[in-house]
Amino acid sequence: MSNEALDQAMARYAEGDEPAFAVLYDELSSRLFSFLIKQTRDQARAEDLLQQTFLQLHRSRGHFKPGSPALPWALAIARRLAIDASRRARFSSHESEEAIAEAVGGDPLPDAVLSARQLHGRFQEELAKLPESQRNAFVMIREEGLSTAEAAAVLGTTVSGVKLRAHRAYSALRRALGEVFDRPEKE
Amino acid sequence: MTSPRGASPPESLRARILQSVALEPPSPTRSHRARRAAWLLLTCCAVVGLELLLLLGPQSAGPPLGGPWSTLAWGLGALLLAATVGRRGDDALGPPEWALWVVSAMALLVPGWIALKEGAGGVGQGGPALESLEAALALGLPGLLAILVARAESDPTHPEAQGAAWGALSGCLSSLLVGAAFPLRSAADIALGQLLPAALQVGIGSSLGAELLDACGSPHPSHHRRAVGGVVGLWLGCIVWIHAQRASPLQLSAWQPPEMILTIALGILAGEGLGLRLRRKPG
């Protein structure tokens, strides 16, 4: 389902179309869960935060502006809840391959795929070492697919600020991971 | 670029979340919020109109002295704030936090500086200046409260900054009205009668906004009711004090801080108590 369909589902739900919530969940849950996993590195905490996020989306649905994208708004709520949760609890610091595999999900895999998972695990380690502002900018633009303007709105900063943070994150990750980390930028 | 789906939550979580939302009280829809905002705006206009008649009528001491440039500056500051904080961008998240703080500061400091320049060298009026402080709060707080209640749970990123901006807007409007109705003849009068109440409204807006505007706050209706009740109590305290001063047959001196503080404190306590006793209506 495209973002347009997601935005329409959110707009319908904001107007009181109750069945649209299930549609909203099906479209948003994977993206929000993936984001929260990266923020918390703990599946149980990410599940709790995902539930809180959808509850807050429900409570504040009347403020959603029709015609605007739902994803930045949902991510802003999720990010805020994750920040609040991190102030109340310690993050799990273990970076084992088993933990990453459990978060990503899947059965025992051949060696080639296993090494890809190891690379993914190393990527997550390096990502976690970045300053929070750079990490969030990078995740919003590169992994969640937001534009720089949308990411700036979610993070409460300017477009140039987001670009600078994302560029610094990208440079740091490239230094740490080498040429395997090369992707085109989205404006 | 299409974002990868990445990790998927377990199916059991879907059922849990759908059930938890179904068990929640019905949340207001857009139409419901728009109707409520319209009623709040009408009520606020009626209250402020009544206050203007009662507070700024013939009993006001002395002719008003609103400088033309400061009056214009307060009005432009209010327009700038309304255009900034009232804007909902394409992403529905509102203006960035830094923009809200910068515009709020400019909208208060520039007119305040102009007003101080216009009042420099004048002779202070004492009593009317203190009364204008209370009148500014009495005129500004209803609007501030109405807008914060209308926009409750709307801001997931920076509710304090948005609340401060709304407080600055109510401060500009109340300073505009007070400047047109009270004889603020010196820099000290202007600081007491316009700048101080504007700054207080920014502080009230920021702290109340952090409670009411937060889209990610914990659902503690008692906290919200206490905060709203406290502001209502402050407003009532200002109203009572103004009328008590005017009705008193005694020749009150210009400064009566203990009585004023006591009256307003009692108003706040009464408001908080009243706020806690009000039931929260679902939906």
XYZ file of N, CA and C in Angstrom, chain A residues 38 41 95 121-135 169 172-173 176-177:
69
model
N 15.264 0.056 16.419
C 16.555 0.748 16.302
C 16.780 1.701 17.475
N 16.558 -1.094 20.846
C 17.356 -2.320 20.769
C 16.816 -3.375 21.744
N 24.644 -6.675 22.065
C 24.590 -6.538 20.617
C 24.786 -7.874 19.954
N 24.510 -6.547 11.671
C 24.749 -6.345 13.091
C 25.839 -5.308 13.333
N 26.889 -5.367 12.531
C 27.972 -4.397 12.685
C 27.476 -2.992 12.338
N 26.637 -2.942 11.310
C 26.052 -1.656 10.926
C 25.242 -1.079 12.086
N 24.461 -1.928 12.730
C 23.658 -1.454 13.851
C 24.542 -0.995 15.008
N 25.651 -1.701 15.222
C 26.575 -1.292 16.286
C 27.128 0.098 16.006
N 27.593 0.286 14.768
C 28.175 1.590 14.428
C 27.111 2.681 14.475
N 25.908 2.334 14.051
C 24.818 3.307 14.089
C 24.529 3.732 15.529
N 24.593 2.763 16.449
C 24.306 3.073 17.845
C 25.379 3.967 18.463
N 26.592 3.946 17.882
C 27.674 4.753 18.441
C 27.560 6.219 18.059
N 26.765 6.507 17.036
C 26.636 7.881 16.574
C 25.915 8.729 17.622
N 26.186 10.040 17.629
C 25.367 10.928 18.468
C 23.895 10.810 18.077
N 23.021 10.971 19.058
C 21.599 10.726 18.829
C 21.050 11.591 17.694
N 21.496 12.846 17.640
C 20.955 13.736 16.608
C 21.325 13.237 15.216
N 22.556 12.781 15.051
C 22.979 12.267 13.751
C 22.288 10.946 13.440
N 22.167 10.098 14.446
C 21.532 8.800 14.220
C 20.091 8.982 13.786
N 26.570 11.642 9.812
C 26.322 10.235 10.150
C 26.801 9.336 9.031
N 30.582 9.130 9.028
C 31.102 8.302 10.117
C 30.885 6.829 9.832
N 29.710 6.483 9.322
C 29.421 5.079 9.017
C 30.285 4.583 7.868
N 33.641 3.772 9.132
C 33.659 2.563 9.957
C 33.423 1.302 9.134
N 32.569 1.405 8.107
C 32.160 0.197 7.396
C 32.748 0.091 6.005
